[in-house]
Short mmCIF file of C-alpha atoms in Angstrom, two decimals:
data_model
loop_
_atom_site.label_atom_id
_atom_site.label_comp_id
_atom_site.label_asym_id
_atom_site.label_seq_id
_atom_site.Cartn_x
_atom_site.Cartn_y
_atom_site.Cartn_z
CA MET A 3 29.34 10.46 -5.21
CA SER A 4 27.42 13.37 -7.45
CA GLU A 5 25.69 14.65 -4.64
CA ILE A 6 28.72 15.25 -2.90
CA LEU A 7 30.29 16.68 -5.74
CA LEU A 8 27.34 19.19 -6.27
CA ASP A 9 28.21 20.20 -2.54
CA MET A 10 31.93 21.21 -3.69
CA GLU A 11 33.42 24.12 -5.36
CA LEU A 12 33.03 23.41 -9.31
CA ASN A 13 33.04 25.90 -12.30
CA SER A 14 29.37 25.86 -14.12
CA GLU A 15 30.43 23.67 -16.91
CA GLN A 16 31.14 21.13 -14.21
CA SER A 17 28.11 21.64 -11.81
CA ASP A 18 26.01 21.36 -14.79
CA ASN A 19 27.21 17.45 -15.88
CA VAL A 20 27.84 16.37 -12.36
CA ASP A 21 23.66 17.47 -11.95
CA ILE A 22 23.00 16.06 -15.26
CA ILE A 23 24.89 13.15 -13.87
CA TYR A 24 23.30 13.39 -10.35
CA GLN A 25 19.52 13.49 -11.71
CA CYS A 26 20.23 10.18 -14.40
CA SER A 27 21.24 8.57 -12.32
CA LYS A 28 18.12 9.13 -9.52
CA ARG A 29 15.86 8.57 -11.71
CA LEU A 30 17.43 5.09 -13.29
CA ASN A 31 17.90 3.76 -9.47
CA SER A 32 14.53 4.78 -8.51
CA LEU A 33 13.26 2.84 -11.85
CA ILE A 34 14.47 -0.40 -11.20
CA ASN A 35 13.84 -0.41 -7.66
CA ASP A 36 10.19 0.56 -8.10
CA LEU A 37 10.06 -2.33 -10.53
CA PHE A 38 11.84 -5.24 -8.35
CA ASP A 39 9.38 -4.08 -5.87
CA PHE A 40 6.73 -4.03 -7.85
CA VAL A 41 7.51 -7.87 -9.16
CA ARG A 42 7.83 -8.55 -5.83
CA ILE A 43 4.67 -7.33 -4.17
CA LYS A 44 2.67 -8.73 -7.49
CA ASN A 45 4.52 -12.18 -6.78
CA ASN A 46 3.72 -12.13 -2.52
CA LYS A 47 7.56 -12.30 -2.50
CA LEU A 48 8.08 -9.14 -0.27
CA ILE A 49 9.47 -10.14 2.63
CA LEU A 50 8.48 -6.95 5.53
CA LYS A 51 11.23 -6.69 8.02
CA GLU A 52 10.16 -6.86 11.89
CA ASP A 53 13.26 -4.55 13.44
CA ILE A 54 13.14 -2.13 15.86
CA PHE A 55 13.95 1.49 14.67
CA ASN A 56 13.80 5.39 15.73
CA LEU A 57 11.39 7.27 13.88
CA HIS A 58 12.77 10.37 14.12
CA LEU A 59 15.91 9.53 13.18
CA MET A 60 14.16 7.52 9.96
CA ILE A 61 12.38 10.51 9.35
CA ASP A 62 15.57 12.76 8.98
CA LYS A 63 17.11 10.22 7.15
CA ALA A 64 14.33 10.55 4.73
CA ILE A 65 14.28 14.57 4.31
CA LYS A 66 18.25 14.39 3.93
CA LEU A 67 17.71 12.08 1.09
CA TYR A 68 15.50 14.76 -0.61
CA ARG A 69 16.81 17.92 0.65
CA TYR A 70 18.62 18.71 -2.92
CA SER A 71 15.86 17.27 -4.61
CA ALA A 72 13.45 19.53 -2.81
CA LYS A 73 15.68 22.46 -3.01
CA GLU A 74 16.08 22.31 -6.89
CA LYS A 75 12.38 22.48 -7.22
CA HIS A 76 12.00 25.44 -4.95
CA LEU A 77 10.12 23.43 -2.33
CA ARG A 78 10.27 23.20 1.66
CA LEU A 79 10.53 20.16 3.72
CA ARG A 80 8.95 20.31 6.98
CA VAL A 81 8.33 17.70 9.61
CA ASN A 82 5.76 17.78 12.48
CA ILE A 83 6.12 15.10 14.95
CA SER A 84 3.27 14.50 17.18
CA GLU A 85 4.30 14.03 20.91
CA ASP A 86 2.81 10.77 20.90
CA VAL A 87 4.79 8.98 18.84
CA PRO A 88 7.07 6.48 20.33
CA LEU A 89 10.55 7.21 19.56
CA TYR A 90 11.42 3.35 18.85
CA LEU A 91 8.83 1.39 16.80
CA ILE A 92 9.08 -2.17 15.50
CA GLY A 93 8.46 -2.72 11.69
CA ASP A 94 10.09 -2.39 8.18
CA GLU A 95 11.89 0.96 8.77
CA PHE A 96 12.88 0.78 5.18
CA ARG A 97 9.56 0.34 3.79
CA LEU A 98 8.40 2.80 5.80
CA ALA A 99 10.14 5.55 4.73
CA GLN A 100 9.85 4.78 1.19
CA ILE A 101 6.24 5.69 1.36
CA ILE A 102 6.46 8.45 3.76
CA MET A 103 -2.14 11.02 14.30
CA THR A 104 -1.27 8.49 16.16
CA SER A 105 -3.74 5.91 17.96
CA TYR A 106 -2.87 3.18 20.11
CA ASN A 107 -4.36 -0.24 20.40
CA GLY A 108 -2.95 -2.20 22.99
CA ASP A 109 1.11 -2.47 21.99
CA GLU A 110 0.35 -1.57 17.91
CA VAL A 111 0.83 1.90 16.98
CA GLU A 112 -0.66 3.49 13.93
CA LEU A 113 1.29 6.04 12.18
CA LEU A 114 -0.79 8.95 9.92
CA PHE A 115 1.20 10.45 7.29
CA MET A 116 -0.15 13.44 5.81
CA VAL A 117 2.46 14.93 2.06
CA LEU A 118 1.17 18.48 1.00
CA ASP A 119 2.06 18.91 -2.92
CA THR A 120 1.41 21.78 -4.13
CA GLY A 121 1.91 21.46 -7.70
CA ILE A 122 -0.99 21.00 -10.23
CA GLY A 123 -3.23 19.05 -8.82
CA ILE A 124 -5.54 16.20 -9.59
CA ALA A 125 -9.40 16.20 -11.35
CA ASN A 126 -11.88 13.86 -9.37
CA GLU A 127 -12.42 11.44 -12.05
CA GLU A 128 -8.47 10.70 -12.10
CA LYS A 129 -7.88 10.44 -8.73
CA GLU A 130 -8.41 6.22 -8.04
CA LYS A 131 -6.72 6.34 -11.21
CA ILE A 132 -3.76 7.27 -9.60
CA PHE A 133 -3.32 4.33 -7.88
CA MET A 134 -3.34 2.07 -10.56
CA SER A 135 0.34 0.58 -12.20
CA TYR A 136 2.02 2.85 -15.05
CA TYR A 137 -0.86 5.03 -15.01
CA GLN A 138 -0.01 8.76 -14.99
CA VAL A 139 -2.74 11.77 -15.44
CA ASP A 140 -0.55 13.29 -18.09
CA GLY A 141 1.78 11.44 -20.24
CA SER A 142 4.44 14.50 -20.47
CA ILE A 143 4.60 14.02 -17.02
CA THR A 144 7.00 11.26 -17.43
CA ARG A 145 9.07 12.96 -19.71
CA SER A 146 9.19 16.25 -17.45
CA TYR A 147 9.69 14.38 -14.00
CA GLY A 148 10.74 10.66 -14.93
CA GLY A 149 9.51 7.72 -13.53
CA ALA A 150 7.27 5.03 -14.91
CA GLY A 151 3.81 5.41 -13.10
CA LEU A 152 4.50 2.69 -10.52
CA GLY A 153 5.17 4.57 -7.55
CA LEU A 154 1.87 5.27 -6.46
CA SER A 155 0.92 1.76 -7.36
CA ILE A 156 3.78 0.40 -4.78
CA SER A 157 2.97 3.01 -2.06
CA GLN A 158 -0.28 1.46 -1.90
CA MET A 159 0.64 -1.99 -1.63
CA LEU A 160 2.91 -1.27 0.96
CA ALA A 161 0.74 0.55 2.74
CA LYS A 162 -1.08 -2.13 2.78
CA ALA A 163 1.12 -4.65 3.54
CA MET A 164 1.32 -3.06 6.76
CA GLY A 165 -1.80 -3.03 7.85
CA GLY A 166 -2.62 0.71 6.22
CA ARG A 167 -3.99 2.40 3.71
CA ILE A 168 -3.45 5.37 1.09
CA SER A 169 -5.24 7.72 -0.22
CA VAL A 170 -5.19 11.33 -1.83
CA GLU A 171 -7.36 14.41 -1.52
CA SER A 172 -6.85 17.22 -4.77
CA THR A 173 -7.94 19.65 -6.62
CA LYS A 174 -7.12 20.25 -10.20
CA ASP A 175 -4.54 23.12 -10.60
CA GLU A 176 -4.51 23.28 -6.63
CA GLY A 177 -2.47 20.61 -5.22
CA SER A 178 -3.01 17.38 -3.48
CA THR A 179 -2.87 16.35 -0.23
CA PHE A 180 -1.72 12.39 0.10
CA LEU A 181 -2.52 10.47 3.41
CA PHE A 182 -1.07 6.90 4.35
CA SER A 183 -0.96 5.02 7.53
CA VAL A 184 0.54 1.97 8.61
CA SER A 185 0.27 -0.05 11.57
CA LEU A 186 3.66 -1.22 13.86
CA ARG A 187 4.08 -2.37 16.85
#
């Protein structure tokens, strides 16, 4: 609802107040979902769905969800989908969207996703640690951007549960490239 209000004509004070509500609710919702997912995965209670879904629509929805957040950070979201990627796939659409080259193996499709982050980058000695639960390279990041240091740990477990992997290539002060793959039928 706060996103809808942000798209309306509001005076400056109203806009600031609605933005605060939006940011707080977004962070709280994300933290709660991360904690639930973390507990489910750690206790082997996560159940992946096997539903048919339209990959293009799923990616379009994901982009729409993050468009406002990217805009306020002065980021540009761009998606390129190889023509080799089937339109309809069978797998867990929600979990795939959660962690956002194709190769065929019978009725299996491996999808490789690449997320380019032009932010602060990660030093070599920190690269493996960032996938540890509750770990953050810089404690001030939590204060600035929110989060509990669970996102990458959960993403790694989800990618593994979907027959894939996640990795990072990064240079300190030059940004990062996160790569993850999943296998779907």
